[in-house]
Tab-separated table of C-alpha atoms in Angstrom:
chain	number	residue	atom	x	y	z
V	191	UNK	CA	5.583	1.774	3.463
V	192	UNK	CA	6.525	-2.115	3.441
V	193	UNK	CA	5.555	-4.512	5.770
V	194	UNK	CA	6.342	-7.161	7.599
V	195	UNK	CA	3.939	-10.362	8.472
V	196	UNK	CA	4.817	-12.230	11.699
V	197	UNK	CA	3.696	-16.027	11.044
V	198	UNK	CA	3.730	-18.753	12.962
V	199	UNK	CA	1.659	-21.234	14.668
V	200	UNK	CA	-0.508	-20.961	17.625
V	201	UNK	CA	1.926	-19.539	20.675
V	202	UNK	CA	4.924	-19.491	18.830
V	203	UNK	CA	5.324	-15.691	20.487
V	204	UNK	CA	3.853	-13.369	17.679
V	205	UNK	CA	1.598	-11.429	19.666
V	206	UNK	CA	4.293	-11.031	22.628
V	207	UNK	CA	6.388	-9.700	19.673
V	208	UNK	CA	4.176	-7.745	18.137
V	209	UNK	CA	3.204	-6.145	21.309
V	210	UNK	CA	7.428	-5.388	22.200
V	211	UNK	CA	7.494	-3.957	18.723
V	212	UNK	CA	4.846	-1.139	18.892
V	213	UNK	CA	3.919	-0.667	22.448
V	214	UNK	CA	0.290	-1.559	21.463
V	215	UNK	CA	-1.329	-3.933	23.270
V	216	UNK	CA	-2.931	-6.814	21.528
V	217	UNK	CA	-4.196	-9.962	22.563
V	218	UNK	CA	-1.411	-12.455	23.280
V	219	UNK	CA	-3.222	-14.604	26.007
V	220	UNK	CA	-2.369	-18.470	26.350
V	221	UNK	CA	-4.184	-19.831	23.714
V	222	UNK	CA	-4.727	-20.902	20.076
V	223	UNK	CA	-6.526	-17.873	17.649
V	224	UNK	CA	-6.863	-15.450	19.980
V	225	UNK	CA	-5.607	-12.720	17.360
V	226	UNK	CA	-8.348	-13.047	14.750
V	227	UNK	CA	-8.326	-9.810	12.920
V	228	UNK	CA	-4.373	-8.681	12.027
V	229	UNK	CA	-2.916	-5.371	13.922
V	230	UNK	CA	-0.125	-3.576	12.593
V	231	UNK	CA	1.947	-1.008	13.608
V	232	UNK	CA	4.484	1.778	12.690
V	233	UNK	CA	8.266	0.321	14.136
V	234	UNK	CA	11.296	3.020	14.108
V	235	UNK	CA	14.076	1.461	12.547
V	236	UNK	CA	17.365	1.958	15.031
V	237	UNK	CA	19.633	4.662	13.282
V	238	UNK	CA	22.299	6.041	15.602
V	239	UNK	CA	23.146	8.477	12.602
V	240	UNK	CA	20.127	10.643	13.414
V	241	UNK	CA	21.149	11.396	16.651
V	242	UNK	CA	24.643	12.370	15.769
V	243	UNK	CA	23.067	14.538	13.071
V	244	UNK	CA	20.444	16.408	15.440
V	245	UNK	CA	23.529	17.157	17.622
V	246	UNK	CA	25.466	18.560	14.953
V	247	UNK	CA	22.922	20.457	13.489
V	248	UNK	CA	21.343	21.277	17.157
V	249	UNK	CA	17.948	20.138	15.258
V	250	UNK	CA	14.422	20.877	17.030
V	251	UNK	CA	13.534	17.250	16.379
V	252	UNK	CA	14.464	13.685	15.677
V	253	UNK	CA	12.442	11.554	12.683
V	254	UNK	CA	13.536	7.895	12.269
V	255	UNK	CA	12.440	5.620	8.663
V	256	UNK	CA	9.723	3.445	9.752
V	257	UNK	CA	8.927	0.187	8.866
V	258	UNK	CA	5.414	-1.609	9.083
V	259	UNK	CA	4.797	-4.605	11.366
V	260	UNK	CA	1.544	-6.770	11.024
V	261	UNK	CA	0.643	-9.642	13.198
V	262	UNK	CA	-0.988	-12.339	11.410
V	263	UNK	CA	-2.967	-14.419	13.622
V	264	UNK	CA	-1.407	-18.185	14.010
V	265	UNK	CA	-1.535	-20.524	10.961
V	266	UNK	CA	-1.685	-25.001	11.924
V	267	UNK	CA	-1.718	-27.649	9.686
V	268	UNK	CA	-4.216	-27.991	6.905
V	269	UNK	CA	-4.625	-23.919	7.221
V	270	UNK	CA	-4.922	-24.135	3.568
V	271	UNK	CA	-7.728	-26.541	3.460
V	272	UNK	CA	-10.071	-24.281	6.182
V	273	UNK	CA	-8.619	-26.127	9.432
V	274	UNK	CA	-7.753	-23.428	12.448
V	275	UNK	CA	-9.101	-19.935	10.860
V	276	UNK	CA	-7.867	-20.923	7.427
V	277	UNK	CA	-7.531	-18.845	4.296
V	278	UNK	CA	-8.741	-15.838	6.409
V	279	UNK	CA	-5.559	-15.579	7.451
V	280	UNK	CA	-3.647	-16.777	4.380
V	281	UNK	CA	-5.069	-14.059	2.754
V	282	UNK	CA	-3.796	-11.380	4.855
V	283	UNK	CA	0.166	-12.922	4.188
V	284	UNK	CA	-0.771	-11.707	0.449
V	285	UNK	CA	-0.713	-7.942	2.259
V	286	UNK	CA	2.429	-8.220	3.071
V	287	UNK	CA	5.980	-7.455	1.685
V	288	UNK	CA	8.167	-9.977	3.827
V	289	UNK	CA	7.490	-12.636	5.669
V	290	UNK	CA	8.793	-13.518	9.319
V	291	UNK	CA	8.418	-16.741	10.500
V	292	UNK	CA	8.394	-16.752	14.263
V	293	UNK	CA	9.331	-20.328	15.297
V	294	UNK	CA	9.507	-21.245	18.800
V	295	UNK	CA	12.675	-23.164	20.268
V	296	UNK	CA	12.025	-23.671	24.110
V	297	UNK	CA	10.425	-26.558	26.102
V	298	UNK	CA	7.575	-25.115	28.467
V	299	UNK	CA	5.263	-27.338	29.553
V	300	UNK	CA	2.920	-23.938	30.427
V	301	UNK	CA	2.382	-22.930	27.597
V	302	UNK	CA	-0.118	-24.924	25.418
V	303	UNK	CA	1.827	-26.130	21.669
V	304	UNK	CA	-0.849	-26.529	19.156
V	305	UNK	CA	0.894	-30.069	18.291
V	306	UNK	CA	1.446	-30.916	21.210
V	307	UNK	CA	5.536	-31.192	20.939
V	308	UNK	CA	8.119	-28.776	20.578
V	309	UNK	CA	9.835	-29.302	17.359
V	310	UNK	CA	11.003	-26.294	15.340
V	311	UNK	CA	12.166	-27.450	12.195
V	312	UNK	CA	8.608	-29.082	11.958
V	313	UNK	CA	6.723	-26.140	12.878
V	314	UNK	CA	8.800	-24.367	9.668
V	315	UNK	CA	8.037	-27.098	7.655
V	316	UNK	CA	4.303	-27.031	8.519
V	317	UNK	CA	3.964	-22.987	7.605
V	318	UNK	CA	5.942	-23.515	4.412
V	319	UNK	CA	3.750	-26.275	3.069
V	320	UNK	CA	0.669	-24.412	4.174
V	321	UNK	CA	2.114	-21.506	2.096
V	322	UNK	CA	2.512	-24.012	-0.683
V	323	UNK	CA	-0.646	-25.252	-0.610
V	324	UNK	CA	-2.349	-21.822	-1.062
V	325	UNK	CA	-0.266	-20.804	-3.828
V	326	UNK	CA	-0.871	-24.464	-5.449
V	327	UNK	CA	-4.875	-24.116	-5.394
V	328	UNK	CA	-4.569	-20.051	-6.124
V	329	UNK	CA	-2.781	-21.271	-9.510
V	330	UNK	CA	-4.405	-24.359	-10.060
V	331	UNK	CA	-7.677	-21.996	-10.316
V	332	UNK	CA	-6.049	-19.256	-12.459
V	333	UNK	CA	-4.506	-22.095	-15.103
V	334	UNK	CA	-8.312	-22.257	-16.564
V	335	UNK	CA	-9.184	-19.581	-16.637
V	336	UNK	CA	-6.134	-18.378	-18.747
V	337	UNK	CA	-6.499	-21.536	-21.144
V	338	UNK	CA	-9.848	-20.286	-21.589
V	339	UNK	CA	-8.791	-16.578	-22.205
V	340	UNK	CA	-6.642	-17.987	-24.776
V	341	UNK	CA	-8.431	-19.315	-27.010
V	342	UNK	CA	-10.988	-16.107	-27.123
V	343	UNK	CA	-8.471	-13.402	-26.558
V	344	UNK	CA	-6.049	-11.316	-28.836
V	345	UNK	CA	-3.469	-11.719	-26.060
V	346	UNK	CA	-0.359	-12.287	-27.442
V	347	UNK	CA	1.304	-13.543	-24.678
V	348	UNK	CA	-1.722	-16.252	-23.575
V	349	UNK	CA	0.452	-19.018	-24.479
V	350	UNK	CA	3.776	-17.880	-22.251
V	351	UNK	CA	1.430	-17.297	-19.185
V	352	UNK	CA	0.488	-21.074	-19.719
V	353	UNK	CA	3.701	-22.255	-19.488
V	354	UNK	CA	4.772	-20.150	-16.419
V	355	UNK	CA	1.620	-20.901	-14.511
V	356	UNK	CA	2.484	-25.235	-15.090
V	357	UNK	CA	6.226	-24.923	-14.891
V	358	UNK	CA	5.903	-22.975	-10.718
V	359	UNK	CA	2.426	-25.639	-10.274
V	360	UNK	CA	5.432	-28.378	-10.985
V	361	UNK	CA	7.720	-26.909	-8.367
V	362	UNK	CA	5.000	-26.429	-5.663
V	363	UNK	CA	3.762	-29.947	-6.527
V	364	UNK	CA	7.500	-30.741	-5.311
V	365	UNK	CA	7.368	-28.790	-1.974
V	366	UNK	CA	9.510	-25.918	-3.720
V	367	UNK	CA	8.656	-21.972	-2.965
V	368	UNK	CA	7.124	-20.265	-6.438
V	369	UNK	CA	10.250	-18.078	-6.481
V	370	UNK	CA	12.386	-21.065	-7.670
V	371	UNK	CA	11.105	-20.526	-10.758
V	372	UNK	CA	11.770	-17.697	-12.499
V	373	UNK	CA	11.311	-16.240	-16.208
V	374	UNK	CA	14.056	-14.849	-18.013
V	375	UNK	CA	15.329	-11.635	-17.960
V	376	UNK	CA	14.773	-11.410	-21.317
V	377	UNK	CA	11.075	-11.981	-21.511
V	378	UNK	CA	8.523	-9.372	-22.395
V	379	UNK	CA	8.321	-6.851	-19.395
V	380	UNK	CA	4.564	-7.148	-20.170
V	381	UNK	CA	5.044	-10.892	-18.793
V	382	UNK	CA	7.470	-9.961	-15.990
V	383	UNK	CA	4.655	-7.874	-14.512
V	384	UNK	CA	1.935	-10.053	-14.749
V	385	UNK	CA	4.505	-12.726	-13.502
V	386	UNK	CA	4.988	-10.200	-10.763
V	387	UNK	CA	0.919	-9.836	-10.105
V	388	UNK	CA	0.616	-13.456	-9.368
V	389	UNK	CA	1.430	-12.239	-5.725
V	390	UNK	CA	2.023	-15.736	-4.424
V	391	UNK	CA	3.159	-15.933	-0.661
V	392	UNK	CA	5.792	-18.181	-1.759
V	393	UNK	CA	7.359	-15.791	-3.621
V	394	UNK	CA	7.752	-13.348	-0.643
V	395	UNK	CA	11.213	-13.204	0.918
V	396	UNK	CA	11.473	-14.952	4.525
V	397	UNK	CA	13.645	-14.574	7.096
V	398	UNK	CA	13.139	-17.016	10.542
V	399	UNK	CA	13.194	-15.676	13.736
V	400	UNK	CA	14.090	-18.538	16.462
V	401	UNK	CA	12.247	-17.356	19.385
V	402	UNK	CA	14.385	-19.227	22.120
V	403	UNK	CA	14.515	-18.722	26.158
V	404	UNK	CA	17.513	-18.780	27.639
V	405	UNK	CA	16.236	-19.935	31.327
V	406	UNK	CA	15.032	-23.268	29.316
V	407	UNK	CA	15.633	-25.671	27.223
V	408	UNK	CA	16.208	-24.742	24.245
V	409	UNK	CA	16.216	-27.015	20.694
V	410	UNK	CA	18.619	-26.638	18.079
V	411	UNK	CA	17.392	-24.761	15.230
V	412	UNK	CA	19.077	-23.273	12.301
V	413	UNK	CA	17.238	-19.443	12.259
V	414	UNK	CA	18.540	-16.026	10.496
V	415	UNK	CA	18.266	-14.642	13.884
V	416	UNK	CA	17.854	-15.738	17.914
V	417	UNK	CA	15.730	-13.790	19.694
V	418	UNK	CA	14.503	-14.644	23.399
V	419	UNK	CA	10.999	-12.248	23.078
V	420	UNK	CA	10.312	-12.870	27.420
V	421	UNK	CA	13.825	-11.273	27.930
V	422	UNK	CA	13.772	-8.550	25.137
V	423	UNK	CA	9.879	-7.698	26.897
V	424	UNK	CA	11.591	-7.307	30.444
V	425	UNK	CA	14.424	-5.108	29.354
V	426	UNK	CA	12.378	-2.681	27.316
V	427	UNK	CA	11.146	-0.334	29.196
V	428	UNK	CA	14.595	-0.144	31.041
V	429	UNK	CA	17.057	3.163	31.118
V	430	UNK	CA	20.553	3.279	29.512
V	431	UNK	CA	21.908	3.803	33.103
V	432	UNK	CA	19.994	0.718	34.079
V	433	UNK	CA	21.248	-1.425	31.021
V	434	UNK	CA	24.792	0.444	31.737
V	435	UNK	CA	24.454	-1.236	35.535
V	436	UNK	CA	23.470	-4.454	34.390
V	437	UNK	CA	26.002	-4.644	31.574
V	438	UNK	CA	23.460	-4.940	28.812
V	439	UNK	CA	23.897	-3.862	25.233
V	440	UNK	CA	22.196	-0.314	24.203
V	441	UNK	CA	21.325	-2.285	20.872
V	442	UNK	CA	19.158	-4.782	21.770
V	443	UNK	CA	18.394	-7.700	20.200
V	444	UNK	CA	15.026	-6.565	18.707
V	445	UNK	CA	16.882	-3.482	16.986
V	446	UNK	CA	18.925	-6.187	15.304
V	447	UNK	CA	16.223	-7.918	14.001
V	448	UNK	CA	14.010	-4.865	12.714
V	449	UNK	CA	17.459	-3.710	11.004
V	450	UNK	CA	17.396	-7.167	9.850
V	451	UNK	CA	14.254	-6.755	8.075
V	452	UNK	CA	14.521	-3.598	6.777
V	453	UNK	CA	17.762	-4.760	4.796
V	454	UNK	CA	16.115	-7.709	3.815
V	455	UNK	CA	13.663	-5.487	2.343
V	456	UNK	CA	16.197	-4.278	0.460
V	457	UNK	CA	16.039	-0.962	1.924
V	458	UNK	CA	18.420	1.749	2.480
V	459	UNK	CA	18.184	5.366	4.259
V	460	UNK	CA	19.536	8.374	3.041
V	461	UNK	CA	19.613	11.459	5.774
V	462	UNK	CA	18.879	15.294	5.893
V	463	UNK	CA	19.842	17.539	8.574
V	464	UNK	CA	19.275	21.153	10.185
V	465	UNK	CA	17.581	22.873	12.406
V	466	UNK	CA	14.271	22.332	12.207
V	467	UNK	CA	14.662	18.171	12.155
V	468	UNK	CA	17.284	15.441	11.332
V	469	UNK	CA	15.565	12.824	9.496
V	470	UNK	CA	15.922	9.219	7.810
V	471	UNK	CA	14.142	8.785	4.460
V	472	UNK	CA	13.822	5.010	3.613
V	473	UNK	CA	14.430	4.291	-0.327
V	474	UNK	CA	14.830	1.138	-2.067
V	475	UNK	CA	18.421	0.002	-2.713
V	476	UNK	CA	19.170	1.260	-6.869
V	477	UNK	CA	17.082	4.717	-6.559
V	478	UNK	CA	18.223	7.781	-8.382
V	479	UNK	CA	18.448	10.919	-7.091
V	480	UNK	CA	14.950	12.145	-8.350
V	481	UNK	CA	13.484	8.828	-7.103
V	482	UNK	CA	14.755	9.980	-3.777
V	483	UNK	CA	13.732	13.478	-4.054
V	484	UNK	CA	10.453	12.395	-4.996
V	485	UNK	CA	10.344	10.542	-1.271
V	486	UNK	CA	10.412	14.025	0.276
V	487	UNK	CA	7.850	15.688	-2.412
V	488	UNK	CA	6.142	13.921	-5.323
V	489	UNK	CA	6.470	16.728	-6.909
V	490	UNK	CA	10.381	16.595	-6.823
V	491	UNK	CA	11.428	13.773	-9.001
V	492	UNK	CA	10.121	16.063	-12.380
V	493	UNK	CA	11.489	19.379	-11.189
V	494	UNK	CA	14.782	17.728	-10.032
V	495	UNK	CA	17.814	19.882	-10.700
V	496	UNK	CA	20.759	18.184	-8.904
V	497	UNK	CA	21.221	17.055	-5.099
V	498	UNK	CA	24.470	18.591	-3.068
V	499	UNK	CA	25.416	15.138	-1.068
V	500	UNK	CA	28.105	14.243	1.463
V	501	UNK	CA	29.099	11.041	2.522
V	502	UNK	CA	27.723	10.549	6.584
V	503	UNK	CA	31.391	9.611	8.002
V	504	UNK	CA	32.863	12.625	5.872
V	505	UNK	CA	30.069	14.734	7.451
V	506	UNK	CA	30.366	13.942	10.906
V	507	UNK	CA	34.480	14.196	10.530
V	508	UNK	CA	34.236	17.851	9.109
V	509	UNK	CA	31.310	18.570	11.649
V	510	UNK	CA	28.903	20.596	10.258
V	511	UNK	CA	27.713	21.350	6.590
V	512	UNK	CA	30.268	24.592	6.548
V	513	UNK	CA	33.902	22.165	6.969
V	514	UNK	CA	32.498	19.999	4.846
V	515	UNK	CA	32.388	21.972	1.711
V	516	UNK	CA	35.767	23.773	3.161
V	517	UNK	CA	36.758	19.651	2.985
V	518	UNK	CA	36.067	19.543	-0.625
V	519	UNK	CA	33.655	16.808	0.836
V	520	UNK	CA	30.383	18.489	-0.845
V	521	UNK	CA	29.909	16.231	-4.210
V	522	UNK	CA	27.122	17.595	-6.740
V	523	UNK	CA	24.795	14.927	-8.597
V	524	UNK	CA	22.726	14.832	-11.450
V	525	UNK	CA	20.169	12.658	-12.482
V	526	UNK	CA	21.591	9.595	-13.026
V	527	UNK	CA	23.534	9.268	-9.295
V	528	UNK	CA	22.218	6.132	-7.631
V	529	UNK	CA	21.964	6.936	-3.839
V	530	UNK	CA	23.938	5.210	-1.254
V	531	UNK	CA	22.987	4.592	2.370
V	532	UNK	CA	24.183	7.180	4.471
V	533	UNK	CA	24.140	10.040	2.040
V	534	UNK	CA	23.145	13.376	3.143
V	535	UNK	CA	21.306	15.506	0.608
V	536	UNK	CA	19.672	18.923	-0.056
V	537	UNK	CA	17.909	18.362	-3.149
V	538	UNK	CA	17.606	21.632	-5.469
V	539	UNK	CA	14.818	21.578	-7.335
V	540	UNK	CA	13.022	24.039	-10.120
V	541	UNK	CA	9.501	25.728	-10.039
């Protein structure tokens, strides 16, 4: 399962977020390191498709794709030098798959800014360099020890490695991510996956979350996403007849964001219905078939013999699995179909 690491400094509103997300309840007191060791938890992604299914197929149960969730406990300047709880926590940013900078927006004088100020596009800048830095002395250790290798080992591609390692230390030296550099798509794939292995955190895809309040003042920040974390905390344990009376939106803002990182992801959900359950499988955006199939079984993707899909608009149309095929909706794919979001598949599969 991927993950997702919330970053951010000190009180920025991780914790609060993390605890909205799962239900668990972590430390998220009024002060600077109080989450020290990081907690994660198991988030539904919203799917209104599984619902429809289950009431098509009157299923005995509901299962939604899941997505992981880790709070990382607040990074502050010079994180990458030891200052705060240093690399302890840098390290843990290597677990995960995407990062989510959580960047607060509002003026409170209440609650305690590790800076002392209030100044978003600062506070980004701050947890970008720190993520720099890391990646910076991470490579500036490895570029030895590879020069080394080099001159002892048979390894044909020593000299490459060398190159890639100074040409990503030059764009870190110049405050750019590791991901601006790239090799080309024509290099060995032996080099593409040790380029790959380098795991830098600056090579992780980000997405910033503005965590704003709309009682206060707020300061202008450009964010992939607004999110007021004290509001979306109040209304969550509330019923739809409640949110009905108070005119507020059955998709929240917190199902917009989780969406939002599940797409960033680069992730994609492919259904099955019946009785027993309605389910979302997660899959990563250019699967196969067999790739799929393999998602329900391992044992699938080799005995793979074709999957029966139909389109999720064409199924909920025709109604149930029967008018579909009377539709001429039922499409039959082999082994080289690449599945699209929203299919709904029985797999066949041999002995």
């Amino acid at each position: 399962m991927l993950s997702v690491g919330l970053v951010g400094l000190p009180n920025a509103g991780k914790s609060t977020l993390f605890n909205l997300l799962t239900k668990r309840q972590v430390s998220a007191e009024n002060f600077p390191f109080c989450t020290i060791e990081p907690n994660s938890g198991i988030v539904e992604v919203p799917d209104d498709r599984v619902a429809s299914l289950s009431k098509i197929s009157d299923s005995a149960k509901e299962v939604y794709a899941g997505i992981e969730f880790v709070d990382i406990a607040g990074l502050v300047k010079d994180a990458s030098s030891g200052a705060g709880l240093g690399n302890q926590f840098l390290s843990h940013i290597k677990e995960v798959d995407l990062i989510l900078l959580v960047i607060r927006c509002f003026e409170n004088q209440k609650v305690i800014h590790v800076e002392n100020r209030v100044n978003p596009q600062e506070d980004q800048e701050i947890l970008e360099l720190e993520l720099i830095l890391a990646d910076q002395q991470m490579l500036e250790k490895t570029l030895p020890r590879i020069e080394k290798e080099s001159k002892t080992s048979k390894d044909k591609l020593s000299s490459e490695k060398i190159q890639i390692v100074q040409k990503i230390l030059e764009k870190l030296s110049a405050n750019e991510p590791a991901k601006s550099y790239q090799i080309d798509e024509t290099a060995d794939n032996e080099l593409h996956k040790w380029r790959k292995g380098l795991n830098l955190l600056t090579d992780k895809p980000v997405l910033r979350l503005a965590n704003i309040n709309q009682e206060g003042q707020n300061i202008e920040y450009q964010s992939d996403f607004d999110l007021d974390i004290l509001l979306e905390s109040s209304i969550s344990d509330m019923t739809s007849e409640e949110r009905q009376e108070l005119e507020i939106s059955e998709q929240t803002g917190l199902d917009k964001m989780i969406k939002a990182c599940y797409n960033r992801l680069n992730l994609a959900t492919f259904l099955t219905t019946g009785k027993t359950e309605s389910r979302a499988w997660t899959f990563t955006n250019g699967m196969t078939a067999p790739q799929c199939a393999s998602k329900i079984h391992t044992d699938f993707e080799k005995t793979f013999i074709k999957a029966e899909v139909i389109g999720y608009d064409d199924f909920l149309t025709a109604g149930s699995w029967k008018k579909a095929i009377e539709n001429g909706k039922l499409r039959s794919e082999g082994k080289n179909y690449v599945m699209q979001d929203g299919d709904i598949v029985e797999f066949k599969v041999g002995a």
